[in-house]
JSON list of C-alpha atoms in Angstrom, two decimals:
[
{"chain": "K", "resi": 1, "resn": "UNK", "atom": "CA", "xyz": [21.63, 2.87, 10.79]},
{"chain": "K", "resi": 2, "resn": "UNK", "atom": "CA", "xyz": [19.40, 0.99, 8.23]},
{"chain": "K", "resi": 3, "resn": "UNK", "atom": "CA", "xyz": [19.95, -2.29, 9.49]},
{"chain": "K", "resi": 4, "resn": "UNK", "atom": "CA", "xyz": [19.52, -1.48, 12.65]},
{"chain": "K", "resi": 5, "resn": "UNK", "atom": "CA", "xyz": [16.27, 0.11, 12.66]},
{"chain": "K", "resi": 6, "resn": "UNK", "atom": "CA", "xyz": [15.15, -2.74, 10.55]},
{"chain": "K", "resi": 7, "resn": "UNK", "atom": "CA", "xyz": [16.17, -4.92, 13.50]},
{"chain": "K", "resi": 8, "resn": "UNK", "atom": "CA", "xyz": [14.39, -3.02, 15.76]},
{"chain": "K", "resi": 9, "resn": "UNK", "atom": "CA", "xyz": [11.09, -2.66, 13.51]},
{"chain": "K", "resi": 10, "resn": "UNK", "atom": "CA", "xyz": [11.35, -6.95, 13.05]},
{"chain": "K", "resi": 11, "resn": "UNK", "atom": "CA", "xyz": [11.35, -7.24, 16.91]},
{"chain": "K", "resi": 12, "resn": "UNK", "atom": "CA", "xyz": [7.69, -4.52, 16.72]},
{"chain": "K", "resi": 13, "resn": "UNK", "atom": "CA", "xyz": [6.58, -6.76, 14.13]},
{"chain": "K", "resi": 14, "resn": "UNK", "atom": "CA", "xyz": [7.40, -9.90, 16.29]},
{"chain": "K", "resi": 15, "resn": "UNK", "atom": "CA", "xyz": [5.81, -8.30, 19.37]},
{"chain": "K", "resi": 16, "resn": "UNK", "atom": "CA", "xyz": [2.70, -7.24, 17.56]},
{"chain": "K", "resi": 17, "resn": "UNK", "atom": "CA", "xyz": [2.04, -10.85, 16.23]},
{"chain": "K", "resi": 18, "resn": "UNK", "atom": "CA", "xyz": [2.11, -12.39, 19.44]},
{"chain": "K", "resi": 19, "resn": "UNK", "atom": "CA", "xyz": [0.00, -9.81, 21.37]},
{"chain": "K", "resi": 20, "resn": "UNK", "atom": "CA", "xyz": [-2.49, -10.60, 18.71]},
{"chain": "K", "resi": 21, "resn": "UNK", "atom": "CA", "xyz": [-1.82, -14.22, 18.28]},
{"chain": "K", "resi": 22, "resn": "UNK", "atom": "CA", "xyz": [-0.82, -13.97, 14.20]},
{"chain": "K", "resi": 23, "resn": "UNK", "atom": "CA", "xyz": [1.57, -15.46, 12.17]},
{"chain": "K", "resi": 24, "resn": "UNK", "atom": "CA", "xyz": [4.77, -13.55, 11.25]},
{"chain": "K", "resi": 25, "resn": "UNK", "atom": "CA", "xyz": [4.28, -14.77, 7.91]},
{"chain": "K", "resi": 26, "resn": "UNK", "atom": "CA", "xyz": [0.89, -13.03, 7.50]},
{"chain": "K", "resi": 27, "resn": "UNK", "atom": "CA", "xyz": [3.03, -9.33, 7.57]},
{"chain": "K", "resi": 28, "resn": "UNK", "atom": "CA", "xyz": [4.42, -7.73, 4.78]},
{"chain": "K", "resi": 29, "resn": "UNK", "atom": "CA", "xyz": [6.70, -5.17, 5.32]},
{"chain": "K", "resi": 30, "resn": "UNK", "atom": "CA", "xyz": [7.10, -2.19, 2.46]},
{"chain": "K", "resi": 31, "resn": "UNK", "atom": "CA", "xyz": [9.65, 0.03, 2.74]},
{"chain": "K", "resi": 32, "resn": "UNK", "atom": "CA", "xyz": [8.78, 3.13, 1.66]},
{"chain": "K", "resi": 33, "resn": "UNK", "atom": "CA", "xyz": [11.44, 4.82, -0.35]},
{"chain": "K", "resi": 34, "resn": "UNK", "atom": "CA", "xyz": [10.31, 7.84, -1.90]},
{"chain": "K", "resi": 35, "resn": "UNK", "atom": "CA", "xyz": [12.99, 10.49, -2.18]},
{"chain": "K", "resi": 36, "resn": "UNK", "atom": "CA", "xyz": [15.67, 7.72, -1.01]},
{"chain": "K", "resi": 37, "resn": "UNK", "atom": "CA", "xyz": [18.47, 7.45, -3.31]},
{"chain": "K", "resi": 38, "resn": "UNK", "atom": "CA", "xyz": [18.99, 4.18, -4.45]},
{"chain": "K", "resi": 39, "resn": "UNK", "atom": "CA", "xyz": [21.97, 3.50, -2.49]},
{"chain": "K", "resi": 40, "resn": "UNK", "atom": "CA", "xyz": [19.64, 3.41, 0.82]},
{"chain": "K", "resi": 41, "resn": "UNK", "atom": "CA", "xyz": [17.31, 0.96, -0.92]},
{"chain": "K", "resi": 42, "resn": "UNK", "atom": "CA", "xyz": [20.09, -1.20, -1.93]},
{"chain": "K", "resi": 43, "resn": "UNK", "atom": "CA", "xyz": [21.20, -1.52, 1.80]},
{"chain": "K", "resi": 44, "resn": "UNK", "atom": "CA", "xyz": [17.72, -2.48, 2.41]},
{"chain": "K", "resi": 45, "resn": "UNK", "atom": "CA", "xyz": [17.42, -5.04, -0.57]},
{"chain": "K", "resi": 46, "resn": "UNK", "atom": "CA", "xyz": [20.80, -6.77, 0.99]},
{"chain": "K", "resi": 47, "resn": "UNK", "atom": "CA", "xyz": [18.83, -7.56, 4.00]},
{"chain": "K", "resi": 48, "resn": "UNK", "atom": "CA", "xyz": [16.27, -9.72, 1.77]},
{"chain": "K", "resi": 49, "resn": "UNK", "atom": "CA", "xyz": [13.33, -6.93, 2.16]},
{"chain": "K", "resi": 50, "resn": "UNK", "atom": "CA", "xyz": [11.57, -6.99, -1.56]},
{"chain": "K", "resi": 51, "resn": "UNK", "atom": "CA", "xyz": [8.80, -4.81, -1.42]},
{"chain": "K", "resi": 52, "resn": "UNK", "atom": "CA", "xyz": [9.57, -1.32, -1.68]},
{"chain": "K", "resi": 53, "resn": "UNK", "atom": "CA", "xyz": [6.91, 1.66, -1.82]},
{"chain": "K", "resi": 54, "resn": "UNK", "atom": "CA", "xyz": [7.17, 4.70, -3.70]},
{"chain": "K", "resi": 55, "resn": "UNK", "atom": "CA", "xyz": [4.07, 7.66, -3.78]},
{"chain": "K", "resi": 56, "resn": "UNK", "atom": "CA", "xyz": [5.19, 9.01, -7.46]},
{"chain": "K", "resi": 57, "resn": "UNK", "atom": "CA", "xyz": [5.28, 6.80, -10.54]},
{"chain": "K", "resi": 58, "resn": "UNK", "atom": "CA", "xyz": [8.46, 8.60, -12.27]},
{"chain": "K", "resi": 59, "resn": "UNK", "atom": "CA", "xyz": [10.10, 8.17, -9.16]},
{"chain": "K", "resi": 60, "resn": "UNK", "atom": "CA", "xyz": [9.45, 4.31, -9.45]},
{"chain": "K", "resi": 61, "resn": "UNK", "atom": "CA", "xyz": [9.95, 4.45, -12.74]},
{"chain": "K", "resi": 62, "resn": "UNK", "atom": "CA", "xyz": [13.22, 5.21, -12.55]},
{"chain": "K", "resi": 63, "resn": "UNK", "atom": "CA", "xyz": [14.14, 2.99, -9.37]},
{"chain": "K", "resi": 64, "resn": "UNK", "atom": "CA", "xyz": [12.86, 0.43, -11.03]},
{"chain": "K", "resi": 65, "resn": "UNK", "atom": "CA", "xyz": [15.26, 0.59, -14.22]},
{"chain": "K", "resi": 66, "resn": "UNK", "atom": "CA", "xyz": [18.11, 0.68, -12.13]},
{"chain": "K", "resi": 67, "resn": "UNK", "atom": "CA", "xyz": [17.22, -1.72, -9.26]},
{"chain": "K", "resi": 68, "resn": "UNK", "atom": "CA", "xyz": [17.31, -5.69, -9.38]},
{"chain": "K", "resi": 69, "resn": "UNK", "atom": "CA", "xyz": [14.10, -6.82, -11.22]},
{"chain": "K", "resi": 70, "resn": "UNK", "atom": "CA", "xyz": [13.21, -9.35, -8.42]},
{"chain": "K", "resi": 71, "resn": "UNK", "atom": "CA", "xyz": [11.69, -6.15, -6.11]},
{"chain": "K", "resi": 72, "resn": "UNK", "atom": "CA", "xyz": [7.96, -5.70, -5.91]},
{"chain": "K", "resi": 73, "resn": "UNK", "atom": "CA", "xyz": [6.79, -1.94, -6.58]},
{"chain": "K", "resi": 74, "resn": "UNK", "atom": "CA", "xyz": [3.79, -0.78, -4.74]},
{"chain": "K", "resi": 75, "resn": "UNK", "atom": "CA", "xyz": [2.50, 2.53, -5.77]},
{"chain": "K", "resi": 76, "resn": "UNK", "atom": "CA", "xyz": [1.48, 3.65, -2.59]},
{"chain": "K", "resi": 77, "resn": "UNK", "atom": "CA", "xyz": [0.43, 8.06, -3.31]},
{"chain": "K", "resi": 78, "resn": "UNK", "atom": "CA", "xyz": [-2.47, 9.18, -5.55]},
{"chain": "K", "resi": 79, "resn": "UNK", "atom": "CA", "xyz": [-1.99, 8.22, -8.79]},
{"chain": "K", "resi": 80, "resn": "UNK", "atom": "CA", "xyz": [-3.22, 10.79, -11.81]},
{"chain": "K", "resi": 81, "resn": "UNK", "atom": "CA", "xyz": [-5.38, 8.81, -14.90]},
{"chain": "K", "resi": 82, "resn": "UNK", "atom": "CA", "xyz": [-2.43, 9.93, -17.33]},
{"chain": "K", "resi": 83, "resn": "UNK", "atom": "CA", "xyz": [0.31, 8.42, -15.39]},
{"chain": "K", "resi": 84, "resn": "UNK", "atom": "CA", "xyz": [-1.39, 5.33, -14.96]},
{"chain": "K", "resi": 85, "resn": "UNK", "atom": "CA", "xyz": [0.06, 3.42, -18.75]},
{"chain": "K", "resi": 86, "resn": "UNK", "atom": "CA", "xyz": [3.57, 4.13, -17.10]},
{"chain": "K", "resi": 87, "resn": "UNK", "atom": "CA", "xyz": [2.77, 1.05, -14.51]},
{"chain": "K", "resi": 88, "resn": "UNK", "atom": "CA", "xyz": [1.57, -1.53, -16.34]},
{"chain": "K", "resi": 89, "resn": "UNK", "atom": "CA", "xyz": [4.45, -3.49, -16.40]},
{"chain": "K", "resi": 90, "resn": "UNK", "atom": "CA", "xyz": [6.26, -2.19, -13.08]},
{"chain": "K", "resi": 91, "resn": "UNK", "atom": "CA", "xyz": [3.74, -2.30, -10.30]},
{"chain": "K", "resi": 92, "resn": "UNK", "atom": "CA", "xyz": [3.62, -5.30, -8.01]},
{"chain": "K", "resi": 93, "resn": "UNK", "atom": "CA", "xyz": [0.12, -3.47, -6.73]},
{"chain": "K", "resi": 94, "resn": "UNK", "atom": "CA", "xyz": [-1.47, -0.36, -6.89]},
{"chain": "K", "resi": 95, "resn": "UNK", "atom": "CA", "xyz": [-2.34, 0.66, -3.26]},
{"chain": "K", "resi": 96, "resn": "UNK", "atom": "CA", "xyz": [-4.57, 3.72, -4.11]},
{"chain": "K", "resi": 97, "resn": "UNK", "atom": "CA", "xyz": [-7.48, 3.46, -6.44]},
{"chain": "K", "resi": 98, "resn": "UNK", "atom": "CA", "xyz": [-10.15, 5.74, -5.47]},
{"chain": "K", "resi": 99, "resn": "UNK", "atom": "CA", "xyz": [-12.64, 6.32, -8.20]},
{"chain": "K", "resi": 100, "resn": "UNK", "atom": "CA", "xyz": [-14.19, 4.93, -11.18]},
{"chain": "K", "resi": 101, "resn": "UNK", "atom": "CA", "xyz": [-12.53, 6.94, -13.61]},
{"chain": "K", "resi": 102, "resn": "UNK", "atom": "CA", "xyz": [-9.11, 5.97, -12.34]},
{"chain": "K", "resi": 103, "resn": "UNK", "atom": "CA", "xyz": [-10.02, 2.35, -12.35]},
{"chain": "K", "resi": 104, "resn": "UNK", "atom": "CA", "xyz": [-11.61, 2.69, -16.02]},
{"chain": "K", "resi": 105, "resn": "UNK", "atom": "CA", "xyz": [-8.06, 4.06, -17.31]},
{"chain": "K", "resi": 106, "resn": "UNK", "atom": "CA", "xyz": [-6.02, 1.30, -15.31]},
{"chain": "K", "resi": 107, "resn": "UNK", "atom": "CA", "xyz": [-8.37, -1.43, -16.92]},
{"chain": "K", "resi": 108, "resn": "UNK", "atom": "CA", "xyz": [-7.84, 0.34, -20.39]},
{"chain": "K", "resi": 109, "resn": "UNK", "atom": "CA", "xyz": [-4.16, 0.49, -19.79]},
{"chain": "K", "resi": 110, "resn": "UNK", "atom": "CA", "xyz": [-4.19, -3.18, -18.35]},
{"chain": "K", "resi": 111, "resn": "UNK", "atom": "CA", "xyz": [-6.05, -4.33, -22.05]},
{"chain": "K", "resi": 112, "resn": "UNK", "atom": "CA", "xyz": [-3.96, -2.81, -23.88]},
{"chain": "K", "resi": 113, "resn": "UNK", "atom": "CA", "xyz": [-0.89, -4.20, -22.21]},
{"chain": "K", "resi": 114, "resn": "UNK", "atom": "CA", "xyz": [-2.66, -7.91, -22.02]},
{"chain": "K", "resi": 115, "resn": "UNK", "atom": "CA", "xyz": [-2.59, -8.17, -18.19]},
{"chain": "K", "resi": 116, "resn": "UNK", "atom": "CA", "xyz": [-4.02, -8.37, -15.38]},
{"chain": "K", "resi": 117, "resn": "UNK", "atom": "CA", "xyz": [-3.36, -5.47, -12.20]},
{"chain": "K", "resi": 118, "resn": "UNK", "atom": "CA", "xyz": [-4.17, -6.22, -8.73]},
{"chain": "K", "resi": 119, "resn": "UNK", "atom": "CA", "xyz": [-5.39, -3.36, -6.79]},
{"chain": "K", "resi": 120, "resn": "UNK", "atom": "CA", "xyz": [-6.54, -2.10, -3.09]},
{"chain": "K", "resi": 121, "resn": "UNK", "atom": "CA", "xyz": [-9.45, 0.32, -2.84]},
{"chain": "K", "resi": 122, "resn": "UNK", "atom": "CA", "xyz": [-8.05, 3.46, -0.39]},
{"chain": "K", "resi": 123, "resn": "UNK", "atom": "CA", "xyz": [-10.48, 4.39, 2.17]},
{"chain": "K", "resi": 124, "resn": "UNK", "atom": "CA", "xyz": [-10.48, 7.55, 4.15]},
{"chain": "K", "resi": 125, "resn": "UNK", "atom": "CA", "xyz": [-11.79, 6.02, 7.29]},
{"chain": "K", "resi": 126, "resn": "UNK", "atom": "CA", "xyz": [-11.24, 8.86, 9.20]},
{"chain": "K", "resi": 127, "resn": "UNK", "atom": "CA", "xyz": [-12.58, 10.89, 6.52]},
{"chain": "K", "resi": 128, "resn": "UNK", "atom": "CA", "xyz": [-9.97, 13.70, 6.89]},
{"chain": "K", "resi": 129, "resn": "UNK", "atom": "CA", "xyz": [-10.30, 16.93, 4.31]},
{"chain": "K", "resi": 130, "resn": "UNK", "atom": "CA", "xyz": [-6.52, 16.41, 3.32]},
{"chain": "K", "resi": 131, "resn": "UNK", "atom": "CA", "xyz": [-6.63, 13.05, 2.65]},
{"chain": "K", "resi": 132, "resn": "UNK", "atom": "CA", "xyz": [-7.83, 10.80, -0.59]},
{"chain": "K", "resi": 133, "resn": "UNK", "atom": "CA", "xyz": [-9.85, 8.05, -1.04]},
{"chain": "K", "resi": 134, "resn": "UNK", "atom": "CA", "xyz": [-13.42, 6.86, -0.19]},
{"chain": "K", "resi": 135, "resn": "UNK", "atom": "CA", "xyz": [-15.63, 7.37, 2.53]},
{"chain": "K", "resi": 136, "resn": "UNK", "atom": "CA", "xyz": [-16.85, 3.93, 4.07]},
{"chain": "K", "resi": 137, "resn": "UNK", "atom": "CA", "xyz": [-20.31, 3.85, 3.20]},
{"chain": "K", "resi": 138, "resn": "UNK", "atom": "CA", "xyz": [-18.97, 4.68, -0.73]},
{"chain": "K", "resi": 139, "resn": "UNK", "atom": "CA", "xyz": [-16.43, 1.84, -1.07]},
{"chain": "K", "resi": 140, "resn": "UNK", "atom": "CA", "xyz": [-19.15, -1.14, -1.49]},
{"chain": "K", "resi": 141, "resn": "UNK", "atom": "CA", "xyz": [-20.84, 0.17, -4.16]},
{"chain": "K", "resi": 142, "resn": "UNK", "atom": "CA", "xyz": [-17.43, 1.10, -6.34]},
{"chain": "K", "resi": 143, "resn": "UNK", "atom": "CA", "xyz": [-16.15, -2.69, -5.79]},
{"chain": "K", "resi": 144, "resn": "UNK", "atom": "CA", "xyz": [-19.05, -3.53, -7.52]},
{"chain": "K", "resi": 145, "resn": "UNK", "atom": "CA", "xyz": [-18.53, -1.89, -10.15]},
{"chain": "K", "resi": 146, "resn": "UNK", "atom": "CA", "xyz": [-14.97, -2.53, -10.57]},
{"chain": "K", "resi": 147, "resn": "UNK", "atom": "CA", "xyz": [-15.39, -6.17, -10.06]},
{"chain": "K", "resi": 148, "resn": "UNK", "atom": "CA", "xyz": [-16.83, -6.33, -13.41]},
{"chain": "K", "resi": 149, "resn": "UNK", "atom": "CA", "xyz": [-13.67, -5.63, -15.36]},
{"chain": "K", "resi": 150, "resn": "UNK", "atom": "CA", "xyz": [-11.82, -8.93, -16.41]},
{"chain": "K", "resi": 151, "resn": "UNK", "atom": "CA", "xyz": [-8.20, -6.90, -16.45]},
{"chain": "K", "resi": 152, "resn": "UNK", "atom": "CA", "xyz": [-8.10, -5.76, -12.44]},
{"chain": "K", "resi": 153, "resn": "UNK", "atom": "CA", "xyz": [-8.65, -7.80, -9.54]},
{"chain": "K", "resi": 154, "resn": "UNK", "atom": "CA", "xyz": [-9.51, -6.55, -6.02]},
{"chain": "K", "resi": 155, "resn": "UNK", "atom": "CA", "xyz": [-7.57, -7.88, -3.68]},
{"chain": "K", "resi": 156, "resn": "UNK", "atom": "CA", "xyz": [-8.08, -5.77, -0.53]},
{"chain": "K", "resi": 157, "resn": "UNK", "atom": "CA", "xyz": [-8.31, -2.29, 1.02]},
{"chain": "K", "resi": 158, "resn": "UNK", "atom": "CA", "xyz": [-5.65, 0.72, 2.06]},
{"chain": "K", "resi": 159, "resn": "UNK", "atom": "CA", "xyz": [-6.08, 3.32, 4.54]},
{"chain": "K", "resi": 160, "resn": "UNK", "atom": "CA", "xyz": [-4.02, 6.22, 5.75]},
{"chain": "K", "resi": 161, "resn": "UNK", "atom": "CA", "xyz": [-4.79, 7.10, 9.36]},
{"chain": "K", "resi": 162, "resn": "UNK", "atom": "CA", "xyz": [-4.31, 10.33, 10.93]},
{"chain": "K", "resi": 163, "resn": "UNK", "atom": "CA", "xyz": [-1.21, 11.30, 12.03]},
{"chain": "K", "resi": 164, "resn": "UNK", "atom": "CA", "xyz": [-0.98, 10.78, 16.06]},
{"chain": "K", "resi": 165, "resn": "UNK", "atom": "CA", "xyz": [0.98, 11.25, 18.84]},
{"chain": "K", "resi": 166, "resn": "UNK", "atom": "CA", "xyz": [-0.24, 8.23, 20.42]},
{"chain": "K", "resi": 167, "resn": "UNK", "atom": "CA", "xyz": [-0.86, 5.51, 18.21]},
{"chain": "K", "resi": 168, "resn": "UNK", "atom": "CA", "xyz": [-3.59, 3.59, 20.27]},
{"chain": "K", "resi": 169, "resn": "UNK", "atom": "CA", "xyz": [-6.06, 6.73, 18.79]},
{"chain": "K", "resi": 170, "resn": "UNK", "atom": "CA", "xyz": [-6.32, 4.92, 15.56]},
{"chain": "K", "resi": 171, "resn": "UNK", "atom": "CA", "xyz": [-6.95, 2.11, 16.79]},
{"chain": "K", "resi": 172, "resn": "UNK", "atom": "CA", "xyz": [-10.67, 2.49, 16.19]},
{"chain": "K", "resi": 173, "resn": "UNK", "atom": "CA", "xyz": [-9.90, 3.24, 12.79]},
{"chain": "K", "resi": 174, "resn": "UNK", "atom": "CA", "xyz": [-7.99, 0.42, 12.02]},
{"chain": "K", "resi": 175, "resn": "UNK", "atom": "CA", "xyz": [-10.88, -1.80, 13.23]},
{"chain": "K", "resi": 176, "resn": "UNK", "atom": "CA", "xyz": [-13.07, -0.32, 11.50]},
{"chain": "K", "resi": 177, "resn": "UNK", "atom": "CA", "xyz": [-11.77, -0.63, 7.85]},
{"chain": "K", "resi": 178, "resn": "UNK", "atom": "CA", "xyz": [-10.82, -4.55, 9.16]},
{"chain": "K", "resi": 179, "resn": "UNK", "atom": "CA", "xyz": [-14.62, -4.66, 10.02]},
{"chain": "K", "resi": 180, "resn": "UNK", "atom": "CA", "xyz": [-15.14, -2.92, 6.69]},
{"chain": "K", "resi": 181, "resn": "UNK", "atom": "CA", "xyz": [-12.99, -5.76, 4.61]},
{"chain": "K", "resi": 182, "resn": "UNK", "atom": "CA", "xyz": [-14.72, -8.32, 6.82]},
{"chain": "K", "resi": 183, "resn": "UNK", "atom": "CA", "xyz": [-18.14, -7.42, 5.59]},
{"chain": "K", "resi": 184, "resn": "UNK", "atom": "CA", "xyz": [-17.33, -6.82, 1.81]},
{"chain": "K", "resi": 185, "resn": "UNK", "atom": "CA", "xyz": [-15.35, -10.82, 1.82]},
{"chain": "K", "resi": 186, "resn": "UNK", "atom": "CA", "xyz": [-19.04, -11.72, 3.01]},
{"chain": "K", "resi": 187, "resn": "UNK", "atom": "CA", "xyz": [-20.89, -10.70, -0.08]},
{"chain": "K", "resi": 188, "resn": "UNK", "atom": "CA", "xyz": [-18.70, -13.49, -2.13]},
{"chain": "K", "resi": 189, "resn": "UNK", "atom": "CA", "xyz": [-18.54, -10.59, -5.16]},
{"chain": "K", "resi": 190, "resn": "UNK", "atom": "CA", "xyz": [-16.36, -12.39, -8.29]},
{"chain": "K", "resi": 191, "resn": "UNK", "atom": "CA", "xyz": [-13.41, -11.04, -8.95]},
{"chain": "K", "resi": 192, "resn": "UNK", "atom": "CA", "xyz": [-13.15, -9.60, -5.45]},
{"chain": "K", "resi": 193, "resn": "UNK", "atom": "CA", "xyz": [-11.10, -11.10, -2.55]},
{"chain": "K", "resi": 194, "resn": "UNK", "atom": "CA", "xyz": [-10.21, -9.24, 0.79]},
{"chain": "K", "resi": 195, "resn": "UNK", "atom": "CA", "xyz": [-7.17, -10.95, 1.71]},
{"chain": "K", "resi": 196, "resn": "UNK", "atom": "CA", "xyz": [-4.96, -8.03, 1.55]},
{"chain": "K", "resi": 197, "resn": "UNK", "atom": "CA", "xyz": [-5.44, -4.95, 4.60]},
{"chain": "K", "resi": 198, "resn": "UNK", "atom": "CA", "xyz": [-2.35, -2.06, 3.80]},
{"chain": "K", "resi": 199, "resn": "UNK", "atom": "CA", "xyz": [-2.30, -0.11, 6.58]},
{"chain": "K", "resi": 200, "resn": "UNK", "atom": "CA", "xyz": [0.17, 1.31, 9.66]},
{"chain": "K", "resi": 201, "resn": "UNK", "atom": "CA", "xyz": [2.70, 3.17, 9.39]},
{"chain": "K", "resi": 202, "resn": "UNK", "atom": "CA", "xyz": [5.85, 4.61, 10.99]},
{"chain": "K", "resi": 203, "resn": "UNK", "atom": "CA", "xyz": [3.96, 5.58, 13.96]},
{"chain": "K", "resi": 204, "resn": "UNK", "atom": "CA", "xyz": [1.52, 3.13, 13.93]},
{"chain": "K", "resi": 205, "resn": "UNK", "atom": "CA", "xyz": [2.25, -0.09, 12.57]},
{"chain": "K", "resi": 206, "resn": "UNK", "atom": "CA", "xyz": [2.00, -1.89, 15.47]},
{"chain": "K", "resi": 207, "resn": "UNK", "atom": "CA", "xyz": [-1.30, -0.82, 16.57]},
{"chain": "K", "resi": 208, "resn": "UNK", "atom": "CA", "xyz": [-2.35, -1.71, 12.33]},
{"chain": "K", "resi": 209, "resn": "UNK", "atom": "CA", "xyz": [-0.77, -5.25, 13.30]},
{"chain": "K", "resi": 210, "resn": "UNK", "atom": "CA", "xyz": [-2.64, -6.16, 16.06]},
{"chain": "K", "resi": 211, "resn": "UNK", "atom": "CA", "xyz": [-6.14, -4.79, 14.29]},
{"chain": "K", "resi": 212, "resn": "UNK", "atom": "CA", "xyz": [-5.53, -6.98, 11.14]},
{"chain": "K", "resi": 213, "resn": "UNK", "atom": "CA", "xyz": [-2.77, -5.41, 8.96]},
{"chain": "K", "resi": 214, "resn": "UNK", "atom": "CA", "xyz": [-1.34, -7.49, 6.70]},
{"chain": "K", "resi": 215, "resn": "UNK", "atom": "CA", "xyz": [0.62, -4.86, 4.89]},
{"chain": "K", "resi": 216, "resn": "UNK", "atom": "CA", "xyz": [2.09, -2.27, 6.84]},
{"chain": "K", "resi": 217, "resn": "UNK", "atom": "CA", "xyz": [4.20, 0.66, 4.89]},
{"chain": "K", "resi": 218, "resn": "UNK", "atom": "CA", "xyz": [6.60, 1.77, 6.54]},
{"chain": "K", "resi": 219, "resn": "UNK", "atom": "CA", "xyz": [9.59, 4.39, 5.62]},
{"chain": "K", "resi": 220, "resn": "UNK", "atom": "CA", "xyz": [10.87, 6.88, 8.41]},
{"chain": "K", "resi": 221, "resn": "UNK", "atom": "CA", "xyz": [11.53, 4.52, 10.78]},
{"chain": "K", "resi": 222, "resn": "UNK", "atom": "CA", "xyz": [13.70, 2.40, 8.05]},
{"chain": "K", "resi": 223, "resn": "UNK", "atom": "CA", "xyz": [15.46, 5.30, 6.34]},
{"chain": "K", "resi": 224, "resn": "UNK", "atom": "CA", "xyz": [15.22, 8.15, 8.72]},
{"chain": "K", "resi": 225, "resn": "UNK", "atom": "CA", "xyz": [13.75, 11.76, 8.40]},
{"chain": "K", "resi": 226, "resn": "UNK", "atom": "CA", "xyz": [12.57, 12.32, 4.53]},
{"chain": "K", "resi": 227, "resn": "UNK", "atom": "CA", "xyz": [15.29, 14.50, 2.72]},
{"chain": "K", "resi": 228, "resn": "UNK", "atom": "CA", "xyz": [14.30, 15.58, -0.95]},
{"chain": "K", "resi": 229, "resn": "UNK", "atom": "CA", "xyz": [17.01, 14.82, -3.54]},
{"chain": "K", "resi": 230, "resn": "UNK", "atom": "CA", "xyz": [17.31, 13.70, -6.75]},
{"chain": "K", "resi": 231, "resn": "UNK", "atom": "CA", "xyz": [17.82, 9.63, -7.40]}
]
């Protein structure tokens, strides 16, 4: 079922690029594995995917023990100031930094672990209640701030759209946060670079492709419905 679903989402991915005239080398796909056991990610690794997702840091932590050491981790859920030492040296990228304070312990963490930690900024761009991260007109001013810390480095947004029955609706907000990342590479802050845009999903990704995605995350359509077991 895995591989074939991956074939499927490769042929979307194809499709998307040349409706929007990119490079299939400008995508990166991340399988999102949280709750997977280990066997499903292994039948994913075999077919030369290396970026795998997970939303809780134990949960990485403990894939990432057992898993070949050539897989990038992307912590991809909210991420709690006290669990943040735990991915210093584990995390490929951290998707979702959302306030100062977080960003203050990661560059802490990052000092005392004599490294540097690429981040995104999450943006709520649809500025849903349930949802974390930054409203638009917030996320200039933070950079700035952040960009002064020699241990992180900016390298892009994330956004997690609504969840849709039609993907087209978030369209809009996919251009928007590209439009967002567009204006923010314009200032020319040090330390900052927009080169990275996470967003699309299962039901989406497409749509994120064709906006300006250049990391889409994407999990049930890889592994199936989400089933909640231990590793």
């Amino acid at each position: 079922m895995i591989i074939e679903n991956l074939d499927m989402i490769e042929k979307n991915i194809l499709t998307a690029c040349a409706t929007s005239g990119r490079k299939r080398d400008e995508i990166t796909l991340i399988a999102v594995s949280k709750t997977k056991p280990v066997s499903m990610l292994e039948e994913v690794y075999s077919t030369g995917i290396r970026d795998f997702g997970e939303n809780k840091v134990q949960e990485l932590s403990d894939k990432f023990e057992i898993l070949p050491k050539d897989i990038k981790w992307h912590m991809i859920g909210h991420l709690q100031t006290n669990k943040v030492k735990y991915l210093m040296d584990k995390a490929y990228l951290i998707h979702s930094v959302d306030s100062l304070k977080l960003a203050k312990e990661i560059e802490k963490q990052a000092e005392k672990a004599n490294r540097i930690v690429d981040i995104l900024i999450e943006v709520n761009i649809a500025e849903e209640e349930s949802k974390f991260g930054l409203a638009k007109e917030e996320v200039l001013a933070l950079i700035k701030e952040i960009s002064l810390f020699p241990h992180i480095r900016i390298k892009g947004l994330m956004t997690i759209a609504p969840y849709v029955e039609n993907p087209e609706d978030n369209r809009l907000y996919f251009r928007q946060i590209k439009q967002l990342s567009v204006d923010i590479d314009s200032q020319n802050i040090d330390n900052v670079s927009m080169n990275i845009l996470s967003m699309g999903m299962s039901g989406d990704y497409m749509v994120a492709i064709e906006e300006g995605a250049t990391m889409i995350r994407v999990g049930t359509s890889i592994f199936g419905e989400r089933v909640y077991t231990n590793i």
